[in-house]
mmCIF file of C-alpha atoms in Angstrom:
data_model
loop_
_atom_site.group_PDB
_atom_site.id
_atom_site.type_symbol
_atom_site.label_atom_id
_atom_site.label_comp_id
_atom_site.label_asym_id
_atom_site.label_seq_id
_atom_site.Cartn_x
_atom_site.Cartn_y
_atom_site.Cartn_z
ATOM 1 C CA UNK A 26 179.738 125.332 73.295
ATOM 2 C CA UNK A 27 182.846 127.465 73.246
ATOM 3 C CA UNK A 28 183.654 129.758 70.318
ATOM 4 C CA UNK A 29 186.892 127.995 69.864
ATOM 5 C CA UNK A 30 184.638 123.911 69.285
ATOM 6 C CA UNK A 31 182.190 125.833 67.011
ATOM 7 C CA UNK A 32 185.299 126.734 65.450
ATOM 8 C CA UNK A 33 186.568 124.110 65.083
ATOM 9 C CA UNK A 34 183.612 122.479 63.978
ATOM 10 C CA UNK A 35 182.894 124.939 61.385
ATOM 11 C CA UNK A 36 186.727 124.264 59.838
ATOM 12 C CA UNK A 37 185.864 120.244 59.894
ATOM 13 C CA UNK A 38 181.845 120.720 58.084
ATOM 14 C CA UNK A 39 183.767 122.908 55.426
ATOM 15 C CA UNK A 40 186.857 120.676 54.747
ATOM 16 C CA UNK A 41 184.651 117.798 54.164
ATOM 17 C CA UNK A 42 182.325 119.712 52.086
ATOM 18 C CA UNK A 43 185.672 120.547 49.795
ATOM 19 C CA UNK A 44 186.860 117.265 49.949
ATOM 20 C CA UNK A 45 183.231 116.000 49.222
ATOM 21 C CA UNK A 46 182.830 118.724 46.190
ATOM 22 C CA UNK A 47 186.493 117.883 44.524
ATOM 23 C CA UNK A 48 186.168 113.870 44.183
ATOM 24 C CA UNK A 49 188.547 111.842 41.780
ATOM 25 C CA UNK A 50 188.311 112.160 38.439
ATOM 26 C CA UNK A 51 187.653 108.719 36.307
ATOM 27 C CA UNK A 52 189.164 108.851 33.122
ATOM 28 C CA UNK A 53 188.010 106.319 30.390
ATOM 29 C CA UNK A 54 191.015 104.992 27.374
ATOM 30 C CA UNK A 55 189.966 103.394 24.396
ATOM 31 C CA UNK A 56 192.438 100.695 23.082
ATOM 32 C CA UNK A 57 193.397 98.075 20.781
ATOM 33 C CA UNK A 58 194.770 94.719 22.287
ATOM 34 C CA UNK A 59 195.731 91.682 19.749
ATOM 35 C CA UNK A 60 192.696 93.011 17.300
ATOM 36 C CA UNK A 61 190.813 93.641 20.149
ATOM 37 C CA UNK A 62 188.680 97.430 21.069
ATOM 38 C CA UNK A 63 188.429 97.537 24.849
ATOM 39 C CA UNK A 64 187.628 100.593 27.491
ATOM 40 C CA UNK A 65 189.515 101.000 30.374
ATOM 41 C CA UNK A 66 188.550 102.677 33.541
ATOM 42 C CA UNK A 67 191.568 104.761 35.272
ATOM 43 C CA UNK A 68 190.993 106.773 38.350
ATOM 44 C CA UNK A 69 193.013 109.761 38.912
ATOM 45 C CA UNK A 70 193.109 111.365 42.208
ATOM 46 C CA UNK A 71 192.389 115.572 42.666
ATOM 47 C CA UNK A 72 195.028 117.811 41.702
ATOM 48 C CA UNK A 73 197.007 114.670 40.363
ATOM 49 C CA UNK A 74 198.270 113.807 37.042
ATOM 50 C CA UNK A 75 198.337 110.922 35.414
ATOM 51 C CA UNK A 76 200.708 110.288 31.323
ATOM 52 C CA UNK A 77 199.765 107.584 29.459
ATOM 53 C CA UNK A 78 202.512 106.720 27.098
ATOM 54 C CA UNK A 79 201.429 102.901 25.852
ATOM 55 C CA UNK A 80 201.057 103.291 21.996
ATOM 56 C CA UNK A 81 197.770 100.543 22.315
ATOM 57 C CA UNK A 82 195.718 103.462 23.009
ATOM 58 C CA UNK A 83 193.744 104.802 20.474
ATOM 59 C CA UNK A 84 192.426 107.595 22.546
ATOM 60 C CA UNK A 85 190.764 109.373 25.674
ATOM 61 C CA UNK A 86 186.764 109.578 26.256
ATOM 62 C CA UNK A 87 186.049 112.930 26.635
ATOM 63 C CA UNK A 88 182.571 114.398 26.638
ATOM 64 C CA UNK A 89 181.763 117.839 27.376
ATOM 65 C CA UNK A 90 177.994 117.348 28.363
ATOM 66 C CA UNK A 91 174.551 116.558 26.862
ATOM 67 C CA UNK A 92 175.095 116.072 22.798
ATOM 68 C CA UNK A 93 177.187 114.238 20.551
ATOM 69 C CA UNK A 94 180.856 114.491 19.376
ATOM 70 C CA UNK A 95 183.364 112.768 16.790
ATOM 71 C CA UNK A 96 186.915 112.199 16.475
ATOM 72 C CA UNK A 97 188.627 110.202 13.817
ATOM 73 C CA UNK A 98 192.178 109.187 15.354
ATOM 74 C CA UNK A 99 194.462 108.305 12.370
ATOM 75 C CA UNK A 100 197.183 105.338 12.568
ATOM 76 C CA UNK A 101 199.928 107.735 11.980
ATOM 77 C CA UNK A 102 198.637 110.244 14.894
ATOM 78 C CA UNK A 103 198.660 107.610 17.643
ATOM 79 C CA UNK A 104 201.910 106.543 19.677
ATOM 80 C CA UNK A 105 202.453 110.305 21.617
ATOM 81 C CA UNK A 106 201.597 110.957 25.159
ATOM 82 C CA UNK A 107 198.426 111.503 26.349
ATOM 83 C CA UNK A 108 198.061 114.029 29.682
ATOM 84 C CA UNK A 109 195.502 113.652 31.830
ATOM 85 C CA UNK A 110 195.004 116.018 35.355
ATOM 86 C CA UNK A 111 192.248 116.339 37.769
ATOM 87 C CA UNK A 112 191.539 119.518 39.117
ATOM 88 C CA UNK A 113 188.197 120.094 40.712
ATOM 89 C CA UNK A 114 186.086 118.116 39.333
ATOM 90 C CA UNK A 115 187.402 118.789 35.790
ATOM 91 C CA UNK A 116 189.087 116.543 33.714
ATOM 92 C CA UNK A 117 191.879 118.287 31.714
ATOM 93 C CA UNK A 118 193.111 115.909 28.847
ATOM 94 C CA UNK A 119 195.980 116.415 26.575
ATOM 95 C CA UNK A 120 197.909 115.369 24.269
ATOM 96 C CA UNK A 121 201.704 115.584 23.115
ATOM 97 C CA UNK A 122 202.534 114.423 19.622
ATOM 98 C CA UNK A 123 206.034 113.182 18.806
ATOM 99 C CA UNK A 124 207.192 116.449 17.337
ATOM 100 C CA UNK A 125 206.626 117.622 21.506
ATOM 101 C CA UNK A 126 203.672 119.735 20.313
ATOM 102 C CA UNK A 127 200.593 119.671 22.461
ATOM 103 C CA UNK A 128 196.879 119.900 21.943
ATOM 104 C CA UNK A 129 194.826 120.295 24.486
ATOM 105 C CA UNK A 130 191.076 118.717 24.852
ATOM 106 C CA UNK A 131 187.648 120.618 25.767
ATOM 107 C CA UNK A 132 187.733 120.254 29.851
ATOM 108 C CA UNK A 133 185.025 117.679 31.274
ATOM 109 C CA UNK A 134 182.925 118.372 34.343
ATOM 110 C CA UNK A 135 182.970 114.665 36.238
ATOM 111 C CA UNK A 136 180.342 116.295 38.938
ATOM 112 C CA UNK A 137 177.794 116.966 35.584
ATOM 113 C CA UNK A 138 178.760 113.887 33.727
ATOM 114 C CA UNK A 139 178.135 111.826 36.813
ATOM 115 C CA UNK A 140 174.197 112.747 36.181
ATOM 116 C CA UNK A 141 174.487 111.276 32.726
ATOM 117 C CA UNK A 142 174.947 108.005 30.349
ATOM 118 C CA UNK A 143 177.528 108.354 27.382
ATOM 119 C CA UNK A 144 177.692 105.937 24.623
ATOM 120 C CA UNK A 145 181.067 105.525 22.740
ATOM 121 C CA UNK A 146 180.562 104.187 19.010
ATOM 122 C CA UNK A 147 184.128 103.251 17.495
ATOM 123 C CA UNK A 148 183.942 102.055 13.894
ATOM 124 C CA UNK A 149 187.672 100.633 12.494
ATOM 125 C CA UNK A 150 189.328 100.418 9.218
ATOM 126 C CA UNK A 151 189.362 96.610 9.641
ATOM 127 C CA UNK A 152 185.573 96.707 9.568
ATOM 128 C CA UNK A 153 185.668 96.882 13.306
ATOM 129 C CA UNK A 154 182.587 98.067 14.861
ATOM 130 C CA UNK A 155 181.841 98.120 18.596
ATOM 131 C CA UNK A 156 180.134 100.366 21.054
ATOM 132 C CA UNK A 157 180.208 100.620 24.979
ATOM 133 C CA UNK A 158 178.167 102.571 27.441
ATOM 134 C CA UNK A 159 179.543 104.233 30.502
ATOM 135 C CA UNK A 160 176.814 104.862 33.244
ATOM 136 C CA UNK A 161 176.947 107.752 35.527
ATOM 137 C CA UNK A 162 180.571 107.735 34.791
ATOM 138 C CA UNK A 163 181.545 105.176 36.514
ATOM 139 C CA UNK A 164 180.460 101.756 35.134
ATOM 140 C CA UNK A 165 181.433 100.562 32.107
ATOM 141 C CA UNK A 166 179.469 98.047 29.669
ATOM 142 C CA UNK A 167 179.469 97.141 25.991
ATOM 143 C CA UNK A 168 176.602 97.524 24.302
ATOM 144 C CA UNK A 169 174.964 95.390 21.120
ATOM 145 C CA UNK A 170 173.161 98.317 19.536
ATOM 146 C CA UNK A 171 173.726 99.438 16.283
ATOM 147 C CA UNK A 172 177.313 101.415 16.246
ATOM 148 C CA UNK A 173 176.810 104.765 14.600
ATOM 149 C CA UNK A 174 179.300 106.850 12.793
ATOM 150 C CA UNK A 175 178.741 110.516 13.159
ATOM 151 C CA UNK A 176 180.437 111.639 9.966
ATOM 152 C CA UNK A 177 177.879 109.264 8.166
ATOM 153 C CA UNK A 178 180.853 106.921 6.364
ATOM 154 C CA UNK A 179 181.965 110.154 4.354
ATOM 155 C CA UNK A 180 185.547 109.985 5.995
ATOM 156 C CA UNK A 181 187.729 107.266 4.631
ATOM 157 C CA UNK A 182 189.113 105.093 7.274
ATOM 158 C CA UNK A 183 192.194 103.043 6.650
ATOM 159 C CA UNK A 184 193.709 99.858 8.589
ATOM 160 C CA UNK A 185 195.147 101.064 12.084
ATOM 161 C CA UNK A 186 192.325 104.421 11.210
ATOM 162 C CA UNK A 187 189.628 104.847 14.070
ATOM 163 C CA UNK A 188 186.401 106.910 14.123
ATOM 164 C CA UNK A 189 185.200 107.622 17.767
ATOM 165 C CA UNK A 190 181.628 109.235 18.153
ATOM 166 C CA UNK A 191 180.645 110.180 21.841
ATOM 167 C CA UNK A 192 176.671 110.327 22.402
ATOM 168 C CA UNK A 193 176.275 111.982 26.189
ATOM 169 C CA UNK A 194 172.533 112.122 27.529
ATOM 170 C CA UNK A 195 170.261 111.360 30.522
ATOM 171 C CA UNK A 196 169.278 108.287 31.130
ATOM 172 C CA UNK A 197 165.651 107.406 30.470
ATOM 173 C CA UNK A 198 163.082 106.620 33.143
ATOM 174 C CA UNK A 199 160.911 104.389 32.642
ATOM 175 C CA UNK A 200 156.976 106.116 33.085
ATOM 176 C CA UNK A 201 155.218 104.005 35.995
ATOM 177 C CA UNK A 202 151.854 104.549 37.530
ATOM 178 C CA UNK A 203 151.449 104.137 41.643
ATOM 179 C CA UNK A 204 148.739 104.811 43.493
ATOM 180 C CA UNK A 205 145.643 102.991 44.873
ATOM 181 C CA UNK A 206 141.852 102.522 43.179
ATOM 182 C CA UNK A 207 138.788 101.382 44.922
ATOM 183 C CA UNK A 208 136.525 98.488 43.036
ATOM 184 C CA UNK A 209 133.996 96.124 43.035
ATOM 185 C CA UNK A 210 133.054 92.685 41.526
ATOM 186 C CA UNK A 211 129.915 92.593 39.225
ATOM 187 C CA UNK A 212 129.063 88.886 37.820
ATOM 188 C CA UNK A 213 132.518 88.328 37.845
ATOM 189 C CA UNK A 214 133.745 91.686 36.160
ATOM 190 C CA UNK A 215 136.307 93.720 38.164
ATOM 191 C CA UNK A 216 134.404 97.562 38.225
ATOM 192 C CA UNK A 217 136.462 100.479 38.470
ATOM 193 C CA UNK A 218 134.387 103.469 39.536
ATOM 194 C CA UNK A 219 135.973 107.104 37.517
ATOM 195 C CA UNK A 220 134.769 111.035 37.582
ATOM 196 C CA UNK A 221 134.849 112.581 34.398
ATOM 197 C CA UNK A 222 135.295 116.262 34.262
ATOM 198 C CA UNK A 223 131.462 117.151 34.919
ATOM 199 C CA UNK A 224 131.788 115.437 37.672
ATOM 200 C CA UNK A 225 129.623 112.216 36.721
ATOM 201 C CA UNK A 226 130.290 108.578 37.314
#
């Protein structure tokens, strides 16, 4: 092969591993349709952005790894813009109040995320409770476990009020056995034959 194909082929293996390393960036919205909590999925593509300006969102998922964190979103704080980029791998949320201030969010690595299982409580002023799990971060379900509220019911929550508590961890395997064991019928018995550590049967 000349040096110019291996070149050439060396360009191609590294584009795709870039292109394979900086992948779209899901972005999950919490909101509230006709009394109705709902998650929406909403891919945005690398190096896009993506503003969200539809005042029946309550708020972003945003999880910055393994552990748990809380948010109480306040009917008077919702209806401003909420920013959301994707820059390698990283999910860069924001948001701009009606005064044009901004806040910006903790940045969320999709690439680690994808390796986990996040569970989104939201308890309501309305005595709305509901909770939804997002798998590998991409499929969405809701859940009928018990909804918990981080802040333990300490924070009042009025009508329109939402408390949002993230739990992010990895999924749990379930422990199996495999293998293969010799035996024998006795008068009907099935006999497993087993060493013990002096070596006996």
């Amino acid at each position: 092969m000349n040096k110019y194909l291996l070149l050439l082929l060396i360009q191609f293996l590294v584009a795709g591993i870039l292109v394979a390393q900086n992948q779209d960036c899901p972005c999950f919205l919490i909101s509230e349709n006709k009394g109705k909590i709902e998650l929406e999925k909403v891919v945005i593509g690398n190096n896009k952005t993506e503003i969200f300006n539809d005042p029946s969102i309550i708020a972003p998922v945003f999880s910055m790894g393994e552990g748990m964190n809380g948010d109480m979103v306040q009917k008077e704080r919702r209806g401003g813009m909420i920013i959301a980029q994707c820059k390698d791998n990283l999910l860069k949320l924001k948001f701009k109040n009606k005064d044009g201030s901004e806040k910006p969010m903790p940045d969320s690595n999709v690439a680690e995320l994808k390796e986990l299982s996040i569970r989104i409580n939201i308890v309501g002023g309305d005595a709305v409770k509901k909770a939804f799990m997002v798998d590998h971060y991409t499929t969405v379900k809701e859940d009928a476990g018990p909804v918990i509220d981080m802040f333990g019911g300490k924070l009042p929550v009025k009508p329109g009020d939402y408390i949002i508590t993230t739990e992010t961890k990895k999924p749990v395997k379930a422990n199996t056995l495999t293998g293969k064991a010799s035996y024998r019928i006795d008068n009907g018995w099935i006999v497993v034959p087993v060493s013990i550590g002096d070596g006996k049967n």
